[in-house]
Amino acid sequence: MNIIYMLLAISVIVALVFFVAFIFSVKEGQYDDTYTPSIRMLFEDELIKEKAPEQEKPQNEHTNNQHQKLK
Amino acid sequence: MDKCYHCGDNCSNTAITHLDKVFCCNGCKTVFDILQENDLSYYYNLDESPGTSPSLNEAKFNFLENEAIVERLLEFNEQDTQVVSFIIPSIHCSSCIWVLENLSKIDASVKNTQVNFPEKSIRITYNSEQLSLKNLVVLLCRIGYEPSISLDDFEKKEKKVDRSLIYKLGVAGFAFGNIMFLSFPEYFEVNEFWLEKFKYIFRWLMFAFSLPVVFYSGRDYFISAYKGLRSKILNIDVPIAIGISVLFIRSTAEIIFDLGTGFFDSLAGLIFFLLLGRFFQQKTYAFLSFERDYKSYFPIAVTRIFQDPEKSTSEEQAQIYDLKTGDRILIRNSELIPVDSILIKGSALIDYSFVTGEAEPVAKRSGDKLFAGGKQQAGIIELEVIKPVEQSYLTQLWSNEIFSKTKQSNFQSLTDRISKKFTIGILSIAFIATLFWMIADPSKALNVFTAVLIVACPCAIALAAPFTLGNLLRIFGRHKLYIKDTSVIEQMSHIDTVVFDKTGTLTSNTKNLISYEGITLTEQEITLLTSTLRASNHPLSRSLYKMLQENDIETLDEFEEEIGKGISGTINQDSIRIGSFDFVESSNPTEDKLATKENYKRTEVHISSNNTYKGCYIFYNQYRNGIQEIFDRLKQHAEIIILSGDNDGEKRHLEELLPKDTQLLFNQKPKDKLEYIKQLQKLGRKVMMVGDGLNDSGALAQSNVGIVISENINVFSPACDGILDASRFKDLYDFVKLSRKGVSVIKWSFLFSLFYNIIGLLFAITGNLAPVVAAILMPLSSISIVIFTTVATNILGRKLMIKKAKT
């Protein structure tokens, strides 16, 4: 029956491991924002490709175009 | 009427149809195009009309060209990796998160973006060699997500999040659970062989688990009790601290001398529940700040002009803190004047409504002194700085001692008041019971003494207020009254005087109720009037034009604007003069003066056509909906006072709205308001201040409860105890009433927990308090109090909601 000492030790150690994990996760800031990740995980790569070839356009030209439109 | 596909606003006659979709303006259409071109049109599938109209004022962010400022704003800056965080007030739905986190699809030099939705903030990693910070901000503006960057961001503050309560709660919960398991066997099995053998190890393990609970998690209660005793106050933490120490000492003594199992589980449970109450009490609105001062209203930088000896001028973006007396600065339309200065060049039309409460923009001429905080409403002006920002008229207000004091220090909560009587009562019961047992059976005396102190530990009383008020705080939040902390609700229930600001609080900021007095204008005159108004940028012209814009418009042959006086326009042979009485009348001085001097405080726009005086348009403040109702209901419970920074032009109008004998005070400077509230408090009044602008901030800080009314809770509001969404203004009285009901819920729970205490005391006094009884009684009383308060406040809150649905 002395095995119970070992079982006790193991159970306490396992409990402590989870406890330490909890403390670390709090410290890392995992609980600071509990809302955004729940939304983020639902996003996939939802890009709607309509004009695939035009995609290659250099980025700067893009923004220039927009600039003119705004004016 | 069609709704804009991008922003969901009603499209008026300016609707643009593009790719089968309707847009309210070019800005919205452009955002749609940008997203479409970058394969991001899924944005519109996530939420309906999720967008915000982009602002097109990109010059506003010119200061981001200044390297020193960029350096201060960046969180991380090394070679080709830069990290920056912004607050973006327009983040409001999952579409926003999606499109912002896909920002790299629009511009490849953005490496990574992460949105924090509750804080409405975004953290962007980008490459500054390919994309400057200014262009990054401009990119965000173009898709309708303009970051707010103010002087406040400039002072790098290490944001220290205090997580110690979560750690303490974690430790207590962890130990509580483990101690429960270890204590269970002895409750159910007595004299069982194996248990007899192992119970010692179980007991010492429980002892070990309880150590961090008492000395780490429960530390605050000892500190608070000590502080209370030192200042001769018996606060609620005194009996709690006594209870904790007696529990710990007696339990330890029991296991040392093998008298029993001790009360370790009750001990850990007690501290765990108490901390849970504290945790629940803390409800923070991450996206709101209750501590803001002028810094979050001011920009980081302005344009400074250098005049070289060779007569060439150069501009640069200068930090506000670097401005020195004598510097020349340039302020564009709708920019804020950050320092006290003198107008050198240009015509100024300054809107001080937020700073002083004056509803009308003020016209200034060169040589006039301009105070910091005003907003320029006309073209570009050039100013000379006369005082650095820290010494300006507006910022001086913040040196008042009221801003450095914490408000709640002298407020005694209901719990504190009851705990005094409670502690004295418990201690006397403990001593009397001990005295009795000393005579009857001295061996039991110590047992009874400790048992009384254990069982009377006011766990349930200490939980009543946090859970009631914490839940009310959430209910208020759901109804768009965002309260700083729970003590504010308790303060609110004591209010007997309500002080209102006028401009921006009782009225909306713009005057848009317009009536005409005088000779009726012919159709032709109206056309001329409308066409002339269209050319002017003056706020009054614009609101008058808005009313008249249905009329025909013709091209003007001539148009002239005299800043601060009026405008004139000519078509063919007809001419019209619009503006102040003197301006309109100067063309024909012999005409009988129609306007009497008495009316000068009203906001009027006079019209004369072909040099004949016609009449005037009178502008009234638009009062918020339901204002009369709220006054009528409030006056039964509290005195109403109006403190306005504006002139008394609206006095008569206000007197009609208000209940009789209401005090109305006009031309109140920020300092006057503060002093006035102080005087009221000296008379023993509990004052609630309802305001909106920087001019109220002193009064808001001085009052017992300072509430800010805000049209848009994301934009700046001064430091306060609570922020109320303007749409819920008419429910102000309901909130006060609910806070009063909340306090009576607390009183009921006190009675409730007293009942538990009496049961416990019966066990204790008779010397029969077994650990298992304590282990059942303590959590039971705590949990039932939690349930009672939560259910009661939810029912009260629902009543508020049902009424809302009816109206």
XYZ file of N, CA, C and O in Angstrom, chain A residues 1-2 4-5 8 12 15-16 19 22-23 26-27 29 32-33 35-36 39-40 43-51 55 57 59 62-63 66-67 69-70, chain B residues 30 34 36-42 45-46 56 58 94 97-98 101 105-108 114-118 142 163 166-167 170-171 174 194 198 201-202 205:
304
model
N 0.821 -1.222 0.000
C 0.000 0.000 0.000
C 0.844 1.257 0.000
O 0.344 2.358 -0.095
N 2.164 1.060 0.140
C 3.011 2.250 0.150
C 3.062 2.951 -1.192
O 3.590 4.048 -1.308
N 0.802 4.303 -2.487
C -0.026 5.515 -2.404
C 0.839 6.766 -2.250
O 0.484 7.838 -2.726
N 1.984 6.625 -1.617
C 2.873 7.781 -1.509
C 3.305 8.250 -2.886
O 3.352 9.439 -3.183
N 0.382 9.769 -4.748
C 0.160 11.131 -4.253
C 1.165 12.094 -4.870
O 0.810 13.164 -5.368
N 0.195 15.185 -7.343
C 0.527 16.569 -6.990
C 1.408 17.195 -8.067
O 1.206 18.354 -8.466
N -0.660 18.027 -11.094
C -1.452 19.229 -10.811
C -0.584 20.472 -10.887
O -0.977 21.488 -11.465
N 0.620 20.383 -10.340
C 1.522 21.534 -10.354
C 1.923 21.923 -11.773
O 2.046 23.108 -12.073
N -0.773 23.871 -13.173
C -0.829 25.158 -12.507
C 0.227 26.106 -13.067
O -0.060 27.267 -13.391
N -0.697 27.337 -16.410
C -1.696 28.406 -16.317
C -1.034 29.744 -16.023
O -1.283 30.749 -16.703
N -0.140 29.728 -15.037
C 0.540 30.980 -14.659
C 1.301 31.544 -15.861
O 1.242 32.738 -16.157
N -0.964 33.101 -18.482
C -1.443 34.427 -18.069
C -0.342 35.456 -18.301
O -0.565 36.535 -18.834
N 0.867 35.062 -17.904
C 1.998 35.980 -18.027
C 2.247 36.356 -19.486
O 2.596 37.484 -19.795
N 0.186 36.785 -21.661
C -0.878 37.650 -22.162
C -1.927 36.927 -22.978
O -2.640 37.534 -23.759
N -5.376 38.311 -22.351
C -5.608 39.749 -22.477
C -6.691 40.041 -23.499
O -7.477 40.961 -23.352
N -6.675 39.298 -24.579
C -7.703 39.479 -25.599
C -8.371 38.135 -25.813
O -7.823 37.244 -26.450
N -11.383 37.796 -27.169
C -12.426 37.843 -28.192
C -11.883 37.623 -29.605
O -12.373 36.763 -30.335
N -10.854 38.387 -29.981
C -10.379 38.341 -31.365
C -9.975 36.940 -31.831
O -10.358 36.537 -32.918
N -12.730 34.878 -33.200
C -13.219 35.259 -34.523
C -12.209 34.822 -35.577
O -12.558 34.285 -36.622
N -10.942 35.043 -35.238
C -9.876 34.797 -36.203
C -9.847 33.344 -36.647
O -9.613 33.047 -37.812
N -11.755 32.408 -39.786
C -11.374 32.905 -41.113
C -10.539 31.858 -41.834
O -9.691 31.208 -41.251
N -10.797 31.759 -43.109
C -9.912 30.947 -43.929
C -9.360 31.858 -45.004
O -9.475 33.068 -44.913
N -8.844 31.283 -46.035
C -8.319 32.108 -47.109
C -9.474 32.456 -48.040
O -9.689 31.828 -49.058
N -10.220 33.476 -47.649
C -11.459 33.754 -48.373
C -11.274 34.722 -49.531
O -12.214 35.402 -49.917
N -10.081 34.829 -50.066
C -9.867 35.786 -51.133
C -10.738 35.433 -52.329
O -10.772 34.295 -52.769
N -11.421 36.420 -52.850
C -12.249 36.185 -54.017
C -11.472 36.636 -55.246
O -11.228 37.816 -55.438
N -11.058 35.677 -56.033
C -10.217 36.018 -57.174
C -11.091 36.245 -58.399
O -11.655 35.322 -58.951
N -11.186 37.483 -58.782
C -11.965 37.783 -59.986
C -11.060 38.153 -61.134
O -11.260 37.781 -62.267
N -10.062 38.948 -60.779
C -9.156 39.409 -61.833
C -7.768 38.881 -61.541
O -6.851 39.636 -61.246
N -3.533 40.766 -60.812
C -2.920 40.685 -59.494
C -1.450 41.068 -59.501
O -0.929 41.556 -58.516
N 0.156 43.280 -60.857
C 0.488 44.709 -60.900
C 1.396 45.132 -59.753
O 1.173 44.735 -58.630
N 2.845 47.056 -56.715
C 2.032 47.604 -55.639
C 1.957 49.135 -55.668
O 0.935 49.719 -55.374
N -0.550 50.658 -57.908
C -1.833 50.502 -57.240
C -2.224 51.719 -56.443
O -3.248 52.319 -56.649
N -1.361 52.044 -55.528
C -1.700 53.117 -54.605
C -1.776 54.450 -55.338
O -2.594 55.291 -55.006
N -5.119 54.806 -56.869
C -6.128 55.144 -55.887
C -6.055 56.624 -55.541
O -7.049 57.280 -55.353
N -4.854 57.092 -55.514
C -4.677 58.471 -55.115
C -5.390 59.400 -56.085
O -6.055 60.339 -55.688
N -7.854 58.670 -58.005
C -9.304 58.528 -57.891
C -9.844 59.386 -56.756
O -10.878 60.007 -56.858
N -9.082 59.397 -55.686
C -9.550 60.147 -54.527
C -9.652 61.625 -54.841
O -10.495 62.324 -54.341
N -14.553 54.156 -53.491
C -13.132 53.920 -53.645
C -12.663 52.765 -52.766
O -11.878 51.929 -53.199
N -10.770 49.407 -53.987
C -9.483 48.937 -53.464
C -9.612 47.484 -53.022
O -8.796 46.636 -53.372
N -11.887 45.322 -53.877
C -12.198 44.487 -55.028
C -10.921 44.137 -55.792
O -10.684 42.992 -56.133
N -10.109 45.135 -56.020
C -8.887 44.922 -56.798
C -7.929 43.994 -56.098
O -7.080 43.375 -56.714
N -8.013 43.943 -54.777
C -7.078 43.120 -54.037
C -7.718 41.831 -53.545
O -7.282 41.248 -52.564
N -8.767 41.428 -54.194
C -9.450 40.168 -53.885
C -10.002 40.133 -52.463
O -10.084 39.085 -51.855
N -10.297 41.256 -51.930
C -10.765 41.267 -50.542
C -12.264 41.553 -50.436
O -12.747 41.984 -49.404
N -13.007 41.302 -51.501
C -14.423 41.670 -51.438
C -15.237 40.762 -50.528
O -16.404 41.011 -50.269
N -14.571 39.712 -50.023
C -15.255 38.876 -49.030
C -15.666 39.696 -47.805
O -16.563 39.330 -47.059
N -19.145 40.076 -47.402
C -19.958 38.891 -47.142
C -20.024 38.565 -45.663
O -20.953 37.934 -45.196
N -18.992 38.974 -44.944
C -18.934 38.646 -43.518
C -20.031 39.362 -42.741
O -20.751 38.776 -41.961
N -10.738 62.000 -46.095
C -9.817 62.247 -47.202
C -8.751 63.277 -46.847
O -8.058 63.788 -47.697
N -5.578 63.721 -45.898
C -4.328 63.005 -45.666
C -3.223 63.919 -45.161
O -2.266 63.458 -44.549
N -16.622 41.786 -37.293
C -15.659 40.767 -37.706
C -15.088 41.057 -39.086
O -13.967 40.662 -39.392
N -11.963 42.984 -38.546
C -10.828 42.151 -38.148
C -10.262 41.469 -39.384
O -9.057 41.468 -39.621
N -11.157 40.952 -40.190
C -10.713 40.184 -41.356
C -9.920 41.058 -42.320
O -8.820 40.713 -42.727
N -6.557 42.237 -40.892
C -5.557 41.185 -40.765
C -5.108 40.685 -42.140
O -4.167 39.919 -42.239
N -2.363 41.840 -48.127
C -2.810 41.575 -49.496
C -2.877 42.879 -50.284
O -2.754 42.887 -51.502
N -3.132 43.978 -49.593
C -3.207 45.258 -50.293
C -1.812 45.822 -50.518
O -1.502 46.339 -51.570
N -0.979 45.714 -49.508
C 0.381 46.201 -49.659
C 1.344 45.152 -49.118
O 1.301 44.813 -47.934
N 2.216 44.665 -49.993
C 3.063 43.543 -49.622
C 4.111 43.920 -48.579
O 4.680 43.039 -47.935
N -2.161 42.330 -36.569
C -2.942 41.621 -35.576
C -3.887 42.610 -34.907
O -3.476 43.666 -34.451
N -5.165 42.234 -34.882
C -6.173 43.126 -34.323
C -6.493 42.663 -32.904
O -6.598 41.470 -32.647
N -6.600 43.613 -32.007
C -7.151 43.319 -30.690
C -8.515 43.978 -30.641
O -8.633 45.191 -30.510
N -9.534 43.175 -30.788
C -10.882 43.738 -30.949
C -11.386 44.501 -29.721
O -11.865 45.620 -29.857
N -11.301 43.925 -28.522
C -11.819 44.679 -27.369
C -11.133 46.029 -27.191
O -11.754 46.983 -26.760
N -7.431 55.179 -46.229
C -8.119 54.987 -47.504
C -9.159 53.899 -47.445
O -10.155 53.950 -48.145
N -1.718 41.778 -13.270
C -2.368 40.473 -13.335
C -2.326 39.765 -11.992
O -2.659 38.599 -11.894
N -5.315 37.727 -10.887
C -5.527 36.444 -11.557
C -4.597 35.385 -10.973
O -5.008 34.247 -10.732
N -3.351 35.775 -10.691
C -2.431 34.814 -10.076
C -2.968 34.369 -8.721
O -2.988 33.191 -8.397
N -5.794 32.152 -9.136
C -5.324 30.857 -9.627
C -4.758 30.013 -8.505
O -5.101 28.827 -8.365
N -3.915 30.621 -7.678
C -3.309 29.895 -6.561
C -4.402 29.400 -5.618
O -4.426 28.225 -5.225
N -6.527 26.595 -7.230
C -5.732 25.370 -7.332
C -5.660 24.669 -5.976
O -5.954 23.482 -5.855
N -7.001 1.968 6.591
C -5.998 2.614 5.741
C -5.987 4.131 5.925
O -4.949 4.771 5.896
N -2.958 6.807 6.673
C -2.492 7.855 5.749
C -2.978 9.260 6.089
O -2.587 10.212 5.451
N -0.380 12.109 6.435
C 0.214 12.683 5.220
C -0.804 13.586 4.512
O -0.466 14.648 4.011
N -2.075 13.150 4.516
C -3.113 13.998 3.900
C -3.167 15.344 4.593
O -3.215 16.406 3.961
N -0.223 17.530 3.800
C -0.305 18.033 2.420
C -1.270 19.214 2.348
O -0.998 20.228 1.706
